[in-house]
Short mmCIF file of N, CA and C in Angstrom, two decimals:
data_model
loop_
_atom_site.label_atom_id
_atom_site.label_comp_id
_atom_site.label_asym_id
_atom_site.label_seq_id
_atom_site.Cartn_x
_atom_site.Cartn_y
_atom_site.Cartn_z
N MET A 27 -7.29 -68.20 23.27
CA MET A 27 -7.93 -67.94 24.57
C MET A 27 -8.80 -66.82 23.77
N PHE A 28 -9.04 -66.68 22.62
CA PHE A 28 -9.97 -65.26 22.83
C PHE A 28 -10.78 -64.83 24.12
N VAL A 29 -10.10 -63.93 24.30
CA VAL A 29 -11.48 -63.33 25.47
C VAL A 29 -11.50 -61.83 25.13
N LEU A 30 -12.95 -61.57 25.07
CA LEU A 30 -13.49 -59.60 24.64
C LEU A 30 -13.83 -59.53 26.52
N ASN A 31 -13.98 -58.19 27.03
CA ASN A 31 -14.98 -57.77 27.40
C ASN A 31 -13.68 -58.34 28.82
N VAL A 32 -12.24 -58.39 28.60
CA VAL A 32 -11.48 -58.13 29.51
C VAL A 32 -10.87 -57.50 30.73
N ASP A 33 -10.98 -57.70 32.28
CA ASP A 33 -11.53 -55.98 33.26
C ASP A 33 -10.26 -56.01 33.43
N TYR A 34 -8.91 -55.40 34.16
CA TYR A 34 -8.43 -55.36 35.17
C TYR A 34 -8.04 -53.83 35.86
N SER A 35 -10.04 -53.10 36.19
CA SER A 35 -9.59 -52.06 36.61
C SER A 35 -9.66 -52.19 38.03
N ASN A 36 -10.03 -53.75 38.35
CA ASN A 36 -9.68 -53.73 40.07
C ASN A 36 -8.45 -54.34 40.77
N LEU A 37 -8.03 -53.99 39.98
CA LEU A 37 -6.00 -54.41 41.10
C LEU A 37 -6.55 -55.22 42.72
N ASP A 38 -5.61 -56.24 42.37
CA ASP A 38 -4.93 -56.45 43.97
C ASP A 38 -3.96 -57.00 44.35
N TYR A 39 -3.75 -55.34 44.91
CA TYR A 39 -2.00 -55.52 44.88
C TYR A 39 -1.53 -56.25 45.56
N ASP A 40 -2.16 -56.38 46.39
CA ASP A 40 -1.69 -57.57 47.66
C ASP A 40 -1.52 -59.50 46.90
N ASN A 41 -2.41 -60.05 46.07
CA ASN A 41 -2.74 -60.61 45.72
C ASN A 41 -1.36 -60.66 44.32
N LEU A 42 -1.47 -59.80 44.01
CA LEU A 42 -0.92 -59.59 42.49
C LEU A 42 0.89 -59.43 42.84
N ALA A 43 0.76 -59.45 43.91
CA ALA A 43 2.60 -59.42 44.78
C ALA A 43 2.80 -60.75 45.15
N LEU A 44 1.96 -61.38 45.59
CA LEU A 44 2.14 -62.68 45.52
C LEU A 44 2.76 -62.99 44.45
N LEU A 45 1.67 -62.59 43.55
CA LEU A 45 1.74 -64.62 42.73
C LEU A 45 3.13 -64.36 42.11
N ILE A 46 4.24 -62.59 41.73
CA ILE A 46 5.26 -62.37 41.35
C ILE A 46 5.77 -61.94 42.11
N GLY A 47 5.82 -62.55 43.20
CA GLY A 47 6.83 -62.54 44.12
C GLY A 47 7.52 -61.91 44.06
N VAL A 48 7.20 -60.62 45.09
CA VAL A 48 7.26 -59.25 44.93
C VAL A 48 7.22 -58.37 46.25
N LYS A 49 7.35 -57.45 46.61
CA LYS A 49 6.30 -56.20 47.61
C LYS A 49 5.28 -55.71 46.83
N SER A 50 4.23 -55.83 47.70
CA SER A 50 2.78 -55.07 46.78
C SER A 50 3.61 -53.49 46.85
N ARG A 51 4.50 -53.06 47.56
CA ARG A 51 4.48 -51.81 46.95
C ARG A 51 5.18 -50.94 45.93
N TYR A 52 5.23 -52.60 44.99
CA TYR A 52 6.06 -52.09 44.40
C TYR A 52 5.03 -52.33 42.67
N ILE A 53 4.25 -53.23 42.63
CA ILE A 53 2.94 -53.14 41.73
C ILE A 53 2.66 -51.79 41.35
N PRO A 54 2.31 -50.61 42.20
CA PRO A 54 2.38 -49.60 40.88
C PRO A 54 3.30 -48.87 40.31
N MET A 55 4.74 -48.79 40.60
CA MET A 55 5.70 -48.93 40.13
C MET A 55 6.18 -50.15 38.56
N ILE A 56 5.14 -51.70 38.77
CA ILE A 56 5.84 -52.70 38.00
C ILE A 56 4.67 -52.40 36.43
N VAL A 57 3.75 -51.48 37.48
CA VAL A 57 2.51 -52.51 36.53
C VAL A 57 2.32 -50.59 35.42
N GLU A 58 3.29 -49.66 35.77
CA GLU A 58 3.20 -48.56 35.50
C GLU A 58 3.98 -48.97 33.58
N SER A 59 5.13 -49.19 33.85
CA SER A 59 5.62 -49.71 34.39
C SER A 59 6.14 -50.95 32.57
N PHE A 60 4.87 -51.49 33.01
CA PHE A 60 3.97 -53.18 31.61
C PHE A 60 3.15 -51.14 30.43
N LEU A 61 2.87 -50.92 31.51
CA LEU A 61 2.02 -50.25 30.42
C LEU A 61 2.61 -48.56 29.56
N LYS A 62 3.37 -48.53 29.75
CA LYS A 62 5.04 -47.43 28.74
C LYS A 62 5.51 -48.36 27.69
N GLU A 63 5.16 -49.88 28.57
CA GLU A 63 6.04 -50.27 27.18
C GLU A 63 4.95 -50.59 25.78
N THR A 64 4.22 -51.42 26.95
CA THR A 64 2.94 -52.26 26.30
C THR A 64 2.35 -50.62 24.39
N ASP A 65 2.60 -49.63 25.76
CA ASP A 65 1.61 -48.11 24.99
C ASP A 65 2.66 -48.74 23.72
N SER A 66 3.99 -48.12 23.63
CA SER A 66 4.87 -48.35 22.39
C SER A 66 4.60 -49.44 21.25
N ILE A 67 4.73 -50.55 22.23
CA ILE A 67 4.58 -52.05 21.71
C ILE A 67 3.63 -52.14 20.03
N LEU A 68 2.94 -51.78 20.87
CA LEU A 68 0.80 -52.11 20.70
C LEU A 68 1.52 -50.83 19.61
N GLU A 69 1.23 -49.99 19.42
CA GLU A 69 1.95 -48.86 18.05
C GLU A 69 2.52 -49.28 17.10
N THR A 70 3.35 -50.01 17.26
CA THR A 70 4.46 -50.88 16.61
C THR A 70 3.59 -52.32 16.55
N LEU A 71 2.79 -52.48 16.54
CA LEU A 71 2.40 -54.11 16.68
C LEU A 71 1.26 -54.08 15.36
N GLU A 72 0.35 -52.96 15.74
CA GLU A 72 -0.58 -51.78 14.84
C GLU A 72 -0.82 -51.82 13.16
N LYS A 73 1.12 -51.50 13.36
CA LYS A 73 1.70 -51.17 12.47
C LYS A 73 1.87 -51.92 11.39
N SER A 74 2.45 -52.96 12.34
CA SER A 74 3.71 -54.18 11.03
C SER A 74 2.09 -55.21 10.75
N ILE A 75 0.40 -55.74 11.57
CA ILE A 75 -0.60 -56.01 10.91
C ILE A 75 -0.71 -55.43 9.63
N GLN A 76 -0.24 -53.90 9.70
CA GLN A 76 -1.07 -53.33 9.13
C GLN A 76 0.14 -53.87 7.82
N SER A 77 0.73 -53.37 7.76
CA SER A 77 1.09 -53.79 6.36
C SER A 77 2.05 -55.25 6.12
N LYS A 78 1.23 -56.60 6.42
CA LYS A 78 1.21 -57.81 7.73
C LYS A 78 3.13 -58.60 7.23
N ASP A 79 4.31 -57.57 8.01
CA ASP A 79 5.00 -57.90 8.03
C ASP A 79 4.86 -58.62 9.48
N TYR A 80 5.29 -59.92 8.97
CA TYR A 80 4.58 -61.15 10.04
C TYR A 80 5.81 -61.62 11.13
N ASP A 81 7.04 -61.21 11.14
CA ASP A 81 7.64 -61.44 11.22
C ASP A 81 7.93 -60.58 12.27
N LYS A 82 8.15 -58.88 12.06
CA LYS A 82 7.42 -57.91 13.07
C LYS A 82 5.82 -58.76 13.93
N ILE A 83 5.71 -59.04 13.25
CA ILE A 83 3.44 -58.84 14.43
C ILE A 83 4.30 -59.76 15.98
N ARG A 84 5.26 -61.05 15.03
CA ARG A 84 5.72 -62.27 15.50
C ARG A 84 6.00 -61.69 17.10
N SER A 85 7.37 -60.99 16.89
CA SER A 85 8.42 -60.70 17.99
C SER A 85 7.21 -59.65 18.62
N ASN A 86 6.59 -58.72 17.38
CA ASN A 86 5.75 -57.90 19.08
C ASN A 86 5.11 -58.04 20.20
N ALA A 87 3.98 -59.36 19.82
CA ALA A 87 3.25 -60.37 20.09
C ALA A 87 4.14 -60.53 20.72
N HIS A 88 5.41 -61.47 20.99
CA HIS A 88 6.04 -62.17 21.59
C HIS A 88 6.41 -61.35 23.19
N ALA A 89 6.85 -59.04 22.62
CA ALA A 89 6.83 -59.41 23.75
C ALA A 89 6.78 -58.14 24.82
N ILE A 90 4.71 -58.60 23.82
CA ILE A 90 3.95 -58.34 24.85
C ILE A 90 3.09 -59.08 25.65
N LYS A 91 3.42 -60.78 25.29
CA LYS A 91 3.11 -62.01 25.39
C LYS A 91 4.59 -61.70 27.06
N GLY A 92 5.37 -61.33 26.46
CA GLY A 92 6.19 -61.58 27.26
C GLY A 92 5.94 -61.27 28.91
N SER A 93 5.65 -59.49 28.61
CA SER A 93 5.22 -58.57 30.18
C SER A 93 4.68 -58.79 30.14
N ALA A 94 3.28 -59.17 30.08
CA ALA A 94 1.83 -59.44 30.46
C ALA A 94 2.83 -60.94 31.22
N GLY A 95 2.68 -61.83 30.63
CA GLY A 95 2.67 -63.86 31.69
C GLY A 95 3.48 -62.07 33.37
N ASN A 96 4.89 -62.22 32.82
CA ASN A 96 5.63 -62.11 34.04
C ASN A 96 4.91 -60.60 34.97
N ILE A 97 3.55 -60.43 34.68
CA ILE A 97 2.22 -60.07 35.88
C ILE A 97 1.16 -60.38 35.99
N LYS A 98 1.59 -61.58 35.31
CA LYS A 98 0.18 -62.43 35.64
C LYS A 98 -1.36 -62.15 34.91
N PHE A 99 -1.30 -61.68 34.14
CA PHE A 99 -1.95 -60.63 32.89
C PHE A 99 -2.95 -61.53 32.01
N ASN A 100 -2.99 -63.16 32.53
CA ASN A 100 -2.84 -64.31 32.08
C ASN A 100 -4.24 -64.13 30.81
N GLU A 101 -4.31 -63.32 30.29
CA GLU A 101 -5.34 -63.32 28.92
C GLU A 101 -5.09 -62.24 27.20
N ILE A 102 -3.55 -61.55 28.23
CA ILE A 102 -2.89 -60.59 27.62
C ILE A 102 -1.89 -61.76 27.16
N TYR A 103 -1.72 -62.19 28.34
CA TYR A 103 -0.32 -62.63 27.58
C TYR A 103 -1.48 -64.32 26.49
N GLU A 104 -2.38 -64.46 26.77
CA GLU A 104 -3.23 -65.55 26.27
C GLU A 104 -3.62 -65.50 24.79
N MET A 105 -3.47 -64.18 24.64
CA MET A 105 -4.00 -63.80 23.60
C MET A 105 -2.85 -63.05 22.55
N ALA A 106 -2.26 -62.32 23.17
CA ALA A 106 0.14 -62.21 22.18
C ALA A 106 0.29 -63.71 21.45
N MET A 107 0.13 -64.81 23.01
CA MET A 107 0.70 -65.69 22.74
C MET A 107 -0.03 -66.14 21.36
N GLU A 108 -1.41 -66.25 21.32
CA GLU A 108 -1.69 -67.29 19.92
C GLU A 108 -1.72 -65.98 18.76
N MET A 109 -1.50 -64.49 18.64
CA MET A 109 -1.00 -63.43 17.46
C MET A 109 0.21 -64.18 18.27
N GLU A 110 1.73 -64.17 18.45
CA GLU A 110 2.24 -64.99 17.92
C GLU A 110 3.19 -66.08 16.84
N GLN A 111 2.04 -66.63 17.82
CA GLN A 111 1.91 -68.35 16.68
C GLN A 111 1.45 -68.69 15.11
N ALA A 112 0.24 -67.12 15.13
CA ALA A 112 -0.37 -66.94 13.71
C ALA A 112 0.35 -65.86 13.26
N ALA A 113 1.08 -65.32 13.86
CA ALA A 113 2.70 -64.80 12.83
C ALA A 113 3.78 -65.81 12.27
N ALA A 114 3.53 -65.89 13.67
CA ALA A 114 5.02 -66.90 13.09
C ALA A 114 5.45 -68.44 12.00
N LYS A 115 4.02 -68.95 12.01
CA LYS A 115 3.27 -69.47 10.88
C LYS A 115 2.81 -68.37 9.47
N GLN A 116 2.59 -67.43 9.32
CA GLN A 116 2.61 -66.51 9.31
C GLN A 116 0.64 -67.13 8.02
N ASN A 117 0.37 -66.64 8.62
CA ASN A 117 -1.17 -67.75 8.97
C ASN A 117 -2.26 -66.07 8.34
N SER A 118 -2.74 -66.25 6.84
CA SER A 118 -2.89 -64.79 6.84
C SER A 118 -5.00 -65.03 7.07
N GLU A 119 -5.30 -65.72 7.44
CA GLU A 119 -6.38 -66.31 8.14
C GLU A 119 -7.03 -65.64 9.55
N PHE A 120 -5.57 -65.52 9.46
CA PHE A 120 -5.78 -64.99 11.76
C PHE A 120 -6.25 -63.85 11.38
N ASP A 121 -7.14 -63.53 12.47
CA ASP A 121 -7.73 -61.82 12.59
C ASP A 121 -6.34 -61.48 13.46
N TYR A 122 -5.83 -60.29 12.62
CA TYR A 122 -5.27 -59.59 14.18
C TYR A 122 -5.74 -58.86 14.51
N LYS A 123 -5.59 -57.76 13.88
CA LYS A 123 -6.95 -57.95 14.29
C LYS A 123 -8.43 -56.64 15.39
N LEU A 124 -8.12 -57.88 15.20
CA LEU A 124 -9.70 -58.93 16.23
C LEU A 124 -9.12 -58.77 17.50
N TYR A 125 -7.91 -59.65 17.40
CA TYR A 125 -6.93 -59.65 18.28
C TYR A 125 -6.11 -57.88 19.37
N LEU A 126 -6.03 -57.14 18.02
CA LEU A 126 -4.77 -56.25 18.60
C LEU A 126 -5.80 -55.48 19.87
N GLY A 127 -7.55 -55.79 18.34
CA GLY A 127 -8.31 -54.18 19.59
C GLY A 127 -8.33 -55.07 20.74
N ALA A 128 -8.55 -56.79 21.09
CA ALA A 128 -9.06 -57.22 22.69
C ALA A 128 -8.35 -56.69 23.68
N ILE A 129 -6.76 -57.09 23.28
CA ILE A 129 -5.25 -56.65 23.41
C ILE A 129 -5.18 -55.18 24.32
N LYS A 130 -6.06 -54.19 23.51
CA LYS A 130 -5.61 -52.93 23.09
C LYS A 130 -7.38 -52.51 24.44
N SER A 131 -7.55 -53.06 24.42
CA SER A 131 -9.03 -52.52 25.58
C SER A 131 -8.79 -53.43 26.43
N ALA A 132 -8.60 -54.37 26.58
CA ALA A 132 -8.03 -55.25 27.78
C ALA A 132 -6.90 -54.76 28.87
N VAL A 133 -5.88 -54.34 27.74
CA VAL A 133 -5.03 -52.64 28.32
C VAL A 133 -5.18 -51.28 29.41
N GLY A 134 -6.17 -51.15 28.06
CA GLY A 134 -7.19 -49.96 28.67
C GLY A 134 -8.02 -50.34 30.29
N THR A 135 -8.57 -51.44 30.87
CA THR A 135 -8.89 -51.53 31.82
C THR A 135 -8.25 -51.30 32.44
N ILE A 136 -6.59 -50.89 32.34
CA ILE A 136 -5.21 -51.45 33.48
C ILE A 136 -5.77 -49.83 34.44
N SER A 137 -5.47 -49.76 35.39
CA SER A 137 -5.07 -48.40 36.41
C SER A 137 -5.06 -48.53 37.49
N LEU A 138 -3.93 -47.76 38.32
CA LEU A 138 -3.32 -48.08 39.00
C LEU A 138 -3.87 -47.61 39.99
#
């Protein structure tokens, strides 16, 4: 499920807290942690895509998928899952750069 123009700029802290089972006051800390971790993973993922290292693409996409899934960023989760599955099959036809760009764009809309 490739998604363009994902926008997380208007996060509803109360609803997000309800979905993941925490108090809303913890959401900024959780989101900040997600952003820091994901920025680092995205850098590594980009290098892995450039070198066509499918095992590293798979593991980095898996890490993003897990983090995004934990905090219900479902579109990021879905795109990372598709990338992970393609890399597991060493699918050279899959547009990893397009998905990377879309994930980066979605992450870039997240604000505290």
